Coordinates of C-alpha atoms and ligand atoms in Angstrom, one line a residue:
M1 CA 95.3 80.0 110.5
C2 CA 96.7 76.6 110.1
G3 CA 94.7 73.8 111.6
I4 CA 96.1 71.0 113.8
I5 CA 94.7 67.7 114.9
G6 CA 95.8 64.8 117.0
C7 CA 94.3 61.6 118.2
V8 CA 95.1 58.7 120.5
G9 CA 93.1 55.5 120.8
R10 CA 91.8 54.8 117.2
R11 CA 94.3 52.0 116.3
G12 CA 93.6 50.8 112.8
D13 CA 91.8 54.0 112.1
T14 CA 94.2 56.6 113.1
L15 CA 95.2 57.8 109.7
D16 CA 91.6 58.1 108.5
T17 CA 90.7 59.9 111.6
V18 CA 93.5 62.4 111.3
V19 CA 92.8 63.0 107.6
H20 CA 89.1 63.4 108.3
G21 CA 89.9 66.0 110.9
L22 CA 92.1 67.9 108.5
S23 CA 89.3 67.9 105.9
K24 CA 87.2 69.8 108.6
L25 CA 90.0 72.2 109.3
E26 CA 90.9 73.1 105.7
Y27 CA 89.1 76.4 106.1
R28 CA 92.0 77.4 108.3
G29 CA 94.5 77.0 105.6
Y30 CA 95.1 74.9 102.5
D31 CA 98.6 75.5 101.2
S32 CA 99.8 72.1 102.3
A33 CA 98.9 69.2 104.6
G34 CA 100.7 66.5 106.4
V35 CA 100.4 63.7 109.0
A36 CA 102.7 61.9 111.5
L37 CA 101.9 58.5 112.9
V38 CA 103.7 56.7 115.7
D39 CA 103.8 52.9 115.2
G40 CA 105.8 51.4 118.0
D41 CA 109.4 52.6 117.5
D42 CA 108.7 53.9 114.0
L43 CA 107.5 57.4 113.2
H44 CA 105.9 57.9 109.8
V45 CA 105.6 61.3 108.3
V46 CA 103.9 62.1 105.0
K47 CA 103.3 65.7 103.8
K48 CA 102.5 67.4 100.6
S49 CA 102.0 70.9 99.2
G50 CA 98.6 71.8 97.9
E51 CA 95.2 71.0 99.2
L52 CA 94.3 67.9 101.2
D53 CA 93.7 65.8 98.1
A54 CA 97.3 66.2 97.1
L55 CA 98.3 64.6 100.5
R56 CA 95.6 61.9 100.0
S57 CA 97.1 61.0 96.6
V58 CA 100.5 60.3 98.2
L59 CA 99.3 58.6 101.3
G60 CA 98.7 55.2 99.8
G61 CA 97.8 52.3 102.2
G62 CA 99.6 50.5 104.9
L63 CA 100.3 53.5 107.1
E64 CA 99.7 52.1 110.6
G65 CA 99.9 53.7 114.0
S66 CA 97.9 54.2 117.3
V67 CA 98.8 57.8 117.8
G68 CA 98.6 60.5 115.1
I69 CA 98.9 64.2 114.5
G70 CA 98.1 66.3 111.4
H71 CA 98.4 69.8 110.0
T72 CA 96.8 71.9 107.3
R73 CA 98.9 75.1 106.5
W74 CA 98.4 78.7 105.8
S75 CA 101.9 79.9 105.0
T76 CA 103.6 82.6 107.2
H77 CA 107.3 81.6 107.0
G78 CA 108.3 80.2 103.7
P79 CA 106.3 79.4 100.5
P80 CA 103.9 76.5 100.3
T81 CA 106.3 73.7 99.4
D82 CA 106.5 70.0 100.4
T83 CA 109.5 70.7 102.7
N84 CA 107.7 73.7 104.4
A85 CA 104.6 71.5 105.0
H86 CA 104.2 70.2 108.6
P87 CA 104.9 68.0 110.5
H88 CA 108.5 69.0 111.0
R89 CA 111.1 66.6 112.4
D90 CA 114.4 66.8 114.2
C91 CA 117.7 65.5 112.9
T92 CA 117.1 61.9 114.2
G93 CA 113.6 61.7 112.6
D94 CA 112.2 60.5 116.0
V95 CA 110.3 63.8 116.9
A96 CA 107.5 65.3 114.8
V97 CA 105.7 68.6 115.6
V98 CA 102.7 70.5 114.1
H99 CA 102.2 74.1 114.9
N100 CA 99.7 76.9 114.5
G101 CA 101.0 80.4 115.3
I102 CA 104.2 82.3 114.9
I103 CA 107.4 81.7 116.9
E104 CA 108.9 85.2 117.0
N105 CA 112.3 84.3 118.3
Y106 CA 112.8 81.5 115.8
Q107 CA 115.7 83.1 114.0
T108 CA 117.8 83.4 117.2
L109 CA 116.9 79.8 118.1
R110 CA 117.7 78.6 114.6
D111 CA 121.1 80.3 114.6
E112 CA 121.9 78.8 118.0
L113 CA 120.8 75.3 116.9
G114 CA 122.5 75.6 113.5
A115 CA 125.8 76.5 115.3
A116 CA 125.4 73.4 117.5
G117 CA 125.2 71.2 114.3
H118 CA 121.5 70.8 113.7
S119 CA 120.5 70.8 110.1
F120 CA 117.3 72.4 108.9
Q121 CA 115.1 71.3 106.0
S122 CA 112.5 74.0 105.8
D123 CA 112.1 77.8 105.9
T124 CA 109.6 77.6 108.7
D125 CA 109.7 79.0 112.2
T126 CA 108.2 75.8 113.5
E127 CA 111.2 73.6 112.7
V128 CA 113.2 74.9 115.6
V129 CA 110.8 73.1 118.0
P130 CA 111.7 69.4 117.1
H131 CA 115.4 70.3 117.2
L132 CA 115.1 71.9 120.6
I133 CA 113.3 68.7 121.8
E134 CA 116.0 66.6 120.2
D135 CA 118.7 68.3 122.3
E136 CA 116.7 67.8 125.5
L137 CA 116.2 64.1 124.7
A138 CA 119.8 63.7 123.9
A139 CA 120.6 65.1 127.4
G140 CA 118.5 62.4 128.9
S141 CA 115.2 64.1 129.5
S142 CA 111.9 62.2 129.1
P143 CA 109.8 63.3 126.1
E144 CA 107.4 65.2 128.4
T145 CA 110.3 67.1 130.1
A146 CA 112.0 67.7 126.8
F147 CA 108.8 69.1 125.3
R148 CA 108.2 71.5 128.2
A149 CA 111.8 72.6 128.1
A150 CA 111.6 73.4 124.4
V151 CA 108.3 75.3 124.8
A152 CA 109.9 77.3 127.6
R153 CA 112.3 78.7 125.0
L154 CA 109.6 79.9 122.6
E155 CA 108.3 83.4 122.3
G156 CA 105.2 84.1 120.2
S157 CA 102.0 82.3 119.6
Y158 CA 101.6 78.5 119.4
A159 CA 99.2 75.6 119.4
L160 CA 101.7 72.7 119.3
A161 CA 101.3 69.0 119.1
C162 CA 104.3 66.7 119.3
V163 CA 104.8 62.9 118.9
V164 CA 108.0 61.0 119.7
A165 CA 108.8 57.6 118.2
G166 CA 108.4 54.8 120.8
T167 CA 105.9 56.8 123.0
E168 CA 102.2 56.3 122.5
R169 CA 101.3 59.8 123.5
V170 CA 100.6 63.3 122.1
L171 CA 102.2 66.3 123.9
V172 CA 100.4 69.6 123.6
A173 CA 100.9 73.2 124.5
R174 CA 99.0 76.4 123.9
N175 CA 99.8 80.1 123.9
D176 CA 97.6 82.6 121.9
S177 CA 96.4 80.0 119.4
P178 CA 93.2 78.0 119.9
L179 CA 93.3 74.4 121.1
V180 CA 90.5 72.1 122.2
L181 CA 90.5 68.5 123.4
G182 CA 87.7 66.1 122.4
L183 CA 86.8 63.3 124.8
A184 CA 85.2 60.1 123.3
D185 CA 84.8 56.8 125.2
D186 CA 87.4 55.1 123.1
A187 CA 89.7 57.9 122.0
T188 CA 91.0 61.4 122.9
F189 CA 91.5 64.2 120.3
L190 CA 93.0 67.6 120.2
A191 CA 92.3 70.1 117.4
S192 CA 92.4 73.8 116.6
D193 CA 88.6 73.7 116.3
V194 CA 85.7 71.3 117.3
P195 CA 84.6 70.3 113.7
A196 CA 87.8 68.3 113.4
F197 CA 86.4 65.6 115.8
R198 CA 82.7 66.5 116.2
E199 CA 81.8 63.3 114.4
F200 CA 83.3 61.2 117.3
T201 CA 82.3 63.2 120.4
D202 CA 80.4 66.2 121.7
R203 CA 82.4 66.5 124.9
V204 CA 85.2 69.0 124.9
V205 CA 87.8 70.7 127.1
Y206 CA 89.2 74.2 126.1
L207 CA 92.8 74.8 126.8
E208 CA 94.0 78.2 128.0
D209 CA 97.2 80.1 127.3
G210 CA 100.1 78.6 129.2
E211 CA 98.5 75.2 129.6
F212 CA 100.0 71.8 128.5
A213 CA 98.2 68.6 127.8
E214 CA 99.1 64.9 127.4
L215 CA 96.9 62.5 125.6
D216 CA 97.5 58.7 125.9
A217 CA 95.6 55.5 126.0
D218 CA 94.5 56.2 129.6
G219 CA 93.0 59.5 128.7
W220 CA 94.2 63.1 129.2
T221 CA 95.7 65.4 131.7
V222 CA 96.1 69.2 131.6
T223 CA 98.9 70.9 133.6
D224 CA 100.5 74.3 134.0
A225 CA 104.0 75.3 133.0
D226 CA 105.3 73.8 136.3
G227 CA 103.6 70.5 135.7
V228 CA 100.9 71.0 138.3
A229 CA 97.6 69.4 137.3
I230 CA 94.7 71.7 136.4
E231 CA 91.1 70.8 137.0
K232 CA 89.3 71.5 133.7
S233 CA 85.5 71.7 133.0
V234 CA 84.1 69.4 130.3
H235 CA 81.7 71.3 127.9
T236 CA 79.1 69.8 125.6
I237 CA 78.8 71.0 122.1
E238 CA 75.3 71.8 121.0
W239 CA 75.5 71.5 117.3
D240 CA 75.6 68.3 115.2
A241 CA 78.3 66.9 113.0
E242 CA 76.0 67.2 109.9
E243 CA 76.1 71.0 110.3
T244 CA 79.7 70.9 109.1
G245 CA 78.8 69.1 105.8
K246 CA 77.6 70.6 102.5
S247 CA 74.1 69.1 102.6
G248 CA 74.0 68.8 98.8
Y249 CA 75.1 72.3 98.0
D250 CA 78.0 72.8 95.6
H251 CA 79.8 75.0 98.1
F252 CA 79.7 75.7 101.8
M253 CA 79.3 79.4 100.9
L254 CA 76.0 78.7 99.1
K255 CA 74.8 76.4 101.8
E256 CA 75.6 79.0 104.4
I257 CA 73.9 81.8 102.4
H258 CA 70.8 79.6 102.4
E259 CA 71.1 78.8 106.1
Q260 CA 70.5 82.5 106.9
P261 CA 66.8 82.2 107.7
R262 CA 67.5 79.5 110.3
A263 CA 70.6 81.2 111.6
L264 CA 68.6 84.4 112.2
R265 CA 65.8 82.5 113.9
Q266 CA 68.3 81.0 116.3
C267 CA 69.8 84.5 117.0
L268 CA 66.3 85.9 117.8
R269 CA 65.0 82.9 119.7
G270 CA 64.0 83.6 123.3
R271 CA 65.3 87.2 123.1
V272 CA 62.3 89.0 121.5
D273 CA 59.2 89.7 123.4
E274 CA 57.0 91.1 120.7
L275 CA 53.9 91.6 122.9
G276 CA 55.8 93.5 125.5
G277 CA 57.8 95.3 122.9
R278 CA 61.0 94.4 124.6
I279 CA 64.3 92.6 124.0
T280 CA 65.8 90.5 126.7
L281 CA 69.5 89.7 126.6
E282 CA 69.8 87.9 129.9
E283 CA 73.5 87.3 129.4
L284 CA 74.2 91.0 129.5
G285 CA 72.5 91.7 132.8
E286 CA 72.2 95.4 133.5
L287 CA 75.0 96.4 131.1
A288 CA 74.9 100.1 130.4
L289 CA 76.2 101.5 127.1
D290 CA 77.4 105.0 127.8
R291 CA 80.1 105.0 125.2
V292 CA 81.1 102.1 122.9
H293 CA 84.2 101.2 121.0
L294 CA 83.8 98.4 118.5
V295 CA 86.9 96.6 117.4
A296 CA 87.0 94.1 114.5
A297 CA 88.6 93.0 111.2
G298 CA 87.3 92.3 107.7
T299 CA 83.6 91.4 107.4
S300 CA 83.3 91.8 111.2
Y301 CA 84.6 95.3 110.8
H302 CA 81.7 96.0 108.4
A303 CA 79.3 94.6 111.0
A304 CA 80.9 96.9 113.5
L305 CA 80.4 99.9 111.2
Y306 CA 76.7 98.9 110.9
G307 CA 76.4 98.3 114.7
A308 CA 78.1 101.7 115.5
E309 CA 75.7 103.5 113.2
L310 CA 72.7 101.7 114.9
L311 CA 73.8 102.6 118.4
R312 CA 74.6 106.2 117.4
S313 CA 71.2 106.7 115.9
S314 CA 69.8 105.5 119.3
G315 CA 71.9 108.2 121.0
V316 CA 74.8 106.1 122.2
P317 CA 78.3 107.5 121.1
A318 CA 79.6 104.4 119.4
Y319 CA 82.7 104.2 117.1
P320 CA 84.2 101.4 115.1
F321 CA 87.9 100.8 114.9
F322 CA 90.1 98.4 112.9
A323 CA 91.3 96.0 115.6
H324 CA 94.9 96.1 114.6
E325 CA 95.0 99.9 114.9
Y326 CA 93.1 99.9 118.1
A327 CA 95.7 97.5 119.6
T328 CA 98.6 99.7 118.8
S329 CA 97.2 103.2 119.1
P330 CA 94.2 103.0 121.4
P331 CA 92.0 106.1 121.8
P332 CA 91.1 107.4 125.2
T333 CA 88.6 104.8 126.7
E334 CA 87.3 106.2 130.0
D335 CA 83.8 104.8 130.6
A336 CA 83.7 103.1 127.2
L337 CA 82.6 99.5 126.7
V338 CA 84.9 97.8 124.2
V339 CA 83.0 95.3 122.0
G340 CA 85.1 92.7 120.2
V341 CA 83.2 91.7 117.0
S342 CA 84.6 88.4 115.7
Q343 CA 82.9 85.4 114.1
S344 CA 85.7 83.1 115.3
G345 CA 86.5 84.8 118.5
E346 CA 90.1 83.9 117.7
T347 CA 91.3 86.7 115.3
A348 CA 94.7 87.8 116.7
D349 CA 94.2 91.4 115.7
T350 CA 90.9 91.6 117.5
L351 CA 92.1 89.7 120.5
A352 CA 95.0 92.1 120.8
A353 CA 92.6 95.0 120.8
T354 CA 90.3 93.5 123.5
R355 CA 93.3 92.5 125.6
E356 CA 94.7 96.1 125.3
A357 CA 91.3 97.3 126.6
Q358 CA 91.4 94.8 129.5
R359 CA 95.0 95.8 130.3
R360 CA 93.7 99.3 130.9
G361 CA 90.9 98.1 133.0
V362 CA 88.1 98.7 130.4
E363 CA 85.0 96.5 130.4
T364 CA 84.7 94.2 127.3
L365 CA 82.0 92.4 125.5
A366 CA 82.5 89.7 122.9
L367 CA 80.0 89.6 120.0
T368 CA 80.9 86.2 118.5
N369 CA 79.6 83.1 116.9
T370 CA 82.0 80.7 118.6
V371 CA 81.1 79.3 122.0
G372 CA 84.2 78.6 124.0
S373 CA 86.4 80.8 121.8
T374 CA 89.3 82.7 123.4
M375 CA 87.5 86.0 123.1
A376 CA 84.3 84.6 124.6
R377 CA 86.3 83.2 127.5
E378 CA 88.4 86.3 128.1
S379 CA 85.7 89.0 127.8
D380 CA 83.6 90.3 130.7
H381 CA 80.4 89.7 128.7
V382 CA 79.5 87.6 125.7
L383 CA 76.6 88.0 123.2
Y384 CA 76.5 85.0 120.9
I385 CA 75.1 85.4 117.4
R386 CA 74.2 81.7 117.2
S387 CA 74.7 81.3 113.5
G388 CA 76.0 77.7 113.8
P389 CA 79.4 76.6 112.3
E390 CA 80.5 78.6 109.3
I391 CA 83.1 76.7 107.1
G392 CA 83.2 78.7 103.9
V393 CA 86.1 81.2 104.2
A394 CA 83.9 84.1 103.0
A395 CA 81.7 85.1 105.9
T396 CA 78.0 85.2 105.0
K397 CA 75.5 84.0 107.5
T398 CA 77.6 85.3 110.4
F399 CA 77.6 88.8 109.0
A400 CA 73.8 88.7 109.0
G401 CA 74.0 87.2 112.5
Q402 CA 76.2 90.1 113.6
Q403 CA 73.9 92.7 112.1
T404 CA 70.9 91.0 113.8
A405 CA 72.6 90.8 117.1
F406 CA 73.5 94.5 116.9
N407 CA 69.8 95.2 116.4
L408 CA 69.1 93.3 119.6
L409 CA 71.8 95.0 121.5
A410 CA 70.6 98.4 120.4
L411 CA 67.0 97.6 121.2
A412 CA 67.9 96.2 124.6
T413 CA 70.1 99.1 125.7
A414 CA 69.0 102.2 123.7
P415 CA 65.7 101.5 122.0
P416 CA 64.8 103.7 119.1
A417 CA 61.5 105.6 119.0
D418 CA 60.1 103.1 116.6
A419 CA 61.2 100.0 118.6
R420 CA 57.9 98.2 118.0
E421 CA 58.2 98.5 114.2
L422 CA 61.7 97.3 114.4
I423 CA 60.8 94.3 116.6
A424 CA 58.1 93.4 114.1
A425 CA 60.6 93.7 111.3
L426 CA 63.0 91.4 113.2
R427 CA 60.2 88.9 113.7
D428 CA 59.7 88.9 109.9
L429 CA 63.4 89.0 109.0
P430 CA 64.0 85.2 108.6
S431 CA 61.0 84.8 106.3
D432 CA 62.0 88.0 104.4
V433 CA 65.5 86.6 103.9
Q434 CA 63.9 83.3 102.7
Q435 CA 61.8 85.3 100.2
V436 CA 65.0 87.0 98.8
L437 CA 66.7 83.6 98.5
D438 CA 63.6 82.1 96.7
E439 CA 63.1 85.0 94.3
S440 CA 66.5 86.4 93.7
T441 CA 67.6 87.0 90.1
A442 CA 71.2 87.5 91.2
E443 CA 72.4 84.6 89.1
A444 CA 71.1 86.2 85.8
V445 CA 72.7 89.5 86.8
A446 CA 76.0 87.8 87.5
D447 CA 75.9 86.3 84.0
V448 CA 75.5 89.7 82.4
Y449 CA 78.5 91.3 84.1
L450 CA 81.0 88.5 84.0
D451 CA 83.5 90.3 81.8
S452 CA 83.5 93.6 83.7
D453 CA 86.7 95.6 84.4
A454 CA 85.6 96.2 88.0
Y455 CA 82.6 96.1 90.2
F456 CA 81.6 99.1 92.4
F457 CA 79.2 99.1 95.3
I458 CA 77.6 102.2 96.7
G459 CA 75.3 102.9 99.7
R460 CA 74.5 105.5 102.3
G461 CA 74.0 105.3 106.0
L462 CA 73.4 101.7 107.0
H463 CA 73.9 100.7 103.4
Y464 CA 77.5 101.9 103.4
P465 CA 78.8 98.9 105.4
V466 CA 76.8 96.8 103.0
A467 CA 78.5 98.4 100.0
L468 CA 81.9 97.6 101.7
E469 CA 80.9 94.1 102.4
G470 CA 79.5 93.5 98.9
A471 CA 82.8 94.6 97.5
L472 CA 84.8 92.5 99.9
K473 CA 82.8 89.4 99.1
M474 CA 83.2 90.1 95.4
K475 CA 87.0 90.5 95.5
E476 CA 87.8 87.7 97.9
I477 CA 86.0 84.9 96.0
T478 CA 86.1 86.2 92.4
Y479 CA 89.6 87.8 92.5
E480 CA 88.1 90.6 90.4
H481 CA 88.6 94.3 91.2
A482 CA 85.8 95.5 93.4
E483 CA 85.4 98.6 95.6
G484 CA 82.7 99.8 98.0
F485 CA 82.1 103.5 98.4
A486 CA 79.9 105.7 100.5
A487 CA 77.5 106.9 97.8
G488 CA 78.1 110.6 98.6
E489 CA 81.9 110.2 98.2
L490 CA 81.7 109.0 94.6
K491 CA 81.8 112.4 93.1
H492 CA 84.9 113.3 95.3
G493 CA 87.2 111.0 93.3
P494 CA 86.1 107.5 92.7
L495 CA 83.8 108.6 89.8
A496 CA 87.0 108.8 87.7
L497 CA 87.1 105.0 87.7
V498 CA 83.5 104.6 86.5
T499 CA 83.1 103.5 82.8
A500 CA 80.7 101.5 80.7
D501 CA 82.6 98.4 81.8
T502 CA 82.2 98.9 85.5
P503 CA 78.8 98.0 86.8
V504 CA 77.7 99.9 89.9
F505 CA 75.6 98.1 92.5
A506 CA 73.5 100.7 94.4
T507 CA 71.5 99.9 97.4
V508 CA 68.4 102.1 97.8
T509 CA 65.6 101.4 100.2
G510 CA 62.7 103.4 101.4
D511 CA 61.7 106.7 99.9
G512 CA 63.3 109.2 102.2
E513 CA 66.1 111.7 101.8
Q514 CA 68.9 109.0 101.8
A515 CA 67.2 107.2 99.0
R516 CA 66.7 110.4 97.0
K517 CA 70.4 111.4 97.4
T518 CA 71.6 107.9 96.5
I519 CA 69.4 108.1 93.4
G520 CA 71.3 111.3 92.6
N521 CA 74.5 109.4 92.7
V522 CA 73.0 106.7 90.5
K523 CA 72.2 109.3 87.9
E524 CA 75.8 110.5 88.1
V525 CA 77.2 107.1 87.2
E526 CA 74.5 106.5 84.6
A527 CA 75.5 109.7 82.9
R528 CA 79.0 108.1 82.6
D529 CA 77.5 105.1 80.8
A530 CA 78.1 102.7 83.8
P531 CA 75.5 99.9 84.0
V532 CA 73.5 100.2 87.3
V533 CA 72.2 97.3 89.3
A534 CA 69.8 98.6 92.0
V535 CA 69.1 96.6 95.1
T536 CA 65.7 98.0 96.2
D537 CA 62.5 97.5 98.1
G538 CA 60.6 99.3 95.3
R539 CA 59.6 102.3 97.4
S540 CA 61.6 104.8 95.3
D541 CA 61.9 105.3 91.6
V542 CA 65.5 104.0 91.4
E543 CA 64.3 101.4 88.9
R544 CA 63.9 104.1 86.3
Y545 CA 67.7 104.6 86.3
A546 CA 68.7 101.0 86.7
D547 CA 69.6 98.4 84.1
H548 CA 68.8 95.6 86.5
V549 CA 66.9 95.4 89.7
L550 CA 67.4 93.0 92.6
E551 CA 64.3 93.2 94.8
I552 CA 64.0 92.9 98.6
P553 CA 60.8 92.9 100.6
E554 CA 59.8 96.2 102.3
S555 CA 61.2 96.2 105.8
H556 CA 62.4 98.5 108.6
P557 CA 65.4 100.7 107.5
R558 CA 67.7 98.7 109.9
T559 CA 66.7 95.3 108.6
A560 CA 66.6 96.4 105.0
A561 CA 70.4 96.6 105.2
I562 CA 70.4 92.9 106.2
L563 CA 68.2 91.9 103.3
S564 CA 70.1 93.9 100.6
N565 CA 73.3 92.2 101.6
V566 CA 71.8 88.8 100.9
Q567 CA 71.3 89.9 97.2
L568 CA 75.0 91.0 97.0
Q569 CA 76.2 87.8 98.5
L570 CA 74.4 85.9 95.8
V571 CA 75.8 88.1 93.0
S572 CA 79.3 87.5 94.2
Y573 CA 78.7 83.8 94.7
Y574 CA 77.3 83.3 91.2
T575 CA 80.0 85.5 89.6
A576 CA 82.7 83.4 91.3
A577 CA 81.0 80.1 90.3
K578 CA 80.7 81.1 86.7
L579 CA 84.4 82.1 86.7
G580 CA 85.3 78.7 88.1
R581 CA 86.9 80.1 91.3
S582 CA 87.8 78.1 94.4
I583 CA 84.8 79.6 96.3
D584 CA 85.2 77.9 99.7
K585 CA 89.0 78.2 99.7
P586 CA 89.9 81.4 98.0
R587 CA 93.6 81.8 97.2
N588 CA 95.9 83.3 99.9
L589 CA 93.1 83.4 102.5
A590 CA 92.2 81.5 105.6
K591 CA 89.1 81.8 107.6
S592 CA 90.6 82.3 111.0
V593 CA 93.5 84.7 111.1
T594 CA 95.3 83.9 114.3
V595 CA 98.5 85.8 113.6
E596 CA 98.9 89.6 113.8
Ligands
F6R1 C1 85.7 87.8 104.9 C2 86.1 87.2 106.2 C3 87.2 87.9 107.0 C4 86.9 87.9 108.5 C5 88.0 88.5 109.3 C6 87.7 88.5 110.8 O1 84.7 87.1 104.3 O2 85.6 86.2 106.6 O3 87.4 89.3 106.5 O4 85.7 88.6 108.7 O5 89.2 87.7 109.1 O6 87.3 87.3 111.2 P1 86.5 87.1 112.6 O7 85.2 87.6 112.4 O8 86.6 85.6 112.8 O9 87.3 87.8 113.6

């Protein structure tokens, strides 16, 4: 959370470049935004609470500078006000700093600096940094030495960028918060994430924890804490800048829902040998799954629940854990593979869990969307879901990508008896998702239930994670009360919540025992006058008990849980759109949660 950007080398264009970068990073936080530009001996800082447009409205013209940094904030210390917005400055106004992360010892530092006469403007942890630098500069240090000395005092997580009046350079440090450099012929960038500068270059350098960087007109250098130069590899980004635009859709979320057929094709490409009835995941080599622990948060946790169920039904003992709990109370892990499931590969809770596993010598696998992310780099193995950039805060195509990747992992390591049928279903999955998107009546259903008291989602087996995910999507983008339940649990308590004003979305596919039992639960809510929306492939008679039906094509039971989720994504999207919610930037949320 929080996005930072910096650039050197775009004189005349620096402000526009920084603000453009912030627009691409807003998914990381949108409580406030700000910029700092060095113009010779002057340092200009402009910042404003609210979304980026609020900053744009106060920027005006005439702000010059050859070196710039910017920040978009997701509040951790102090409310989203103008003064708490970054960049933060020292007492002289000559040092400006932007920060993503949490400085854990800030109170001690603040007390110490306050006692020495420094005056603070904000409630943030970040503000101690420019004041520490100020002291070092006053003692005669160069800006680079002052920055290093200040960083050495910090405990916690940080991606930091600093500019000092009179120096045409950006100073950078990283610990536990993502940072990547972008290398263009005429400019050098730094950012929390690649979309911030993808328009200008596809060449990047990922910084590691404990590394420092300096960007100036001559280029860039990366050093360790002692100032020793580090040789870094330059990577090439394989997706285009256009992929981070809305392509004519009203919202990124809707665009990303519609991108699912393509995202799933990418996930499957080169990995499925239908004739041979085999899956090849070259990146995993001979990896054996004797016992698996899956650690994740939010939507990725729902994917982990789904993945664990798949693996268990193929005979592999696999258990999902909330990452934050796994990190602090890890279960016994002998011979387990720990799989970190994370779209971003930067979620602090999930990284803490995989790091705890590594600390105990346990093998790790990252199942992630983000090439070069911290989790991808730190894990022993990586399985990319290849969904392409996801900008909407609500995860959609990447959940489908995670579900699909789990199918590949299960097929490759513990193929079910009906592996050939599943492989055929995976082959058809992108076009089946397209059919759902083309024929869905979710918008009309959303219209009918706009004034509901609450929305409930039920499912059994592989549809249970889908019920949880349906409810999470609904609550995060509509701000309405929504809950997901294992269908069989309804009668053990939640049924008390069910009324004529609480529609129940039931996912029922196939015509087996699970379908029959879930239909029993549907009858229970129907008897309490609750409206029922059935998501179904039409193979059972659930339609008889439903007020509305959202159809999906017949598929394998494992892939049916991917298709049914698409219908629920659309219901949430259209409900939020009709309620006029901020769909891509829901209140209080950020896409990438890089604090624990
Ligand atoms: C919900 C959502 C979040 C994330 C969670 C984990 O739509 O996006 O719940 O799933 O913050 O993020 P990653 O997958 O990046 O670890």
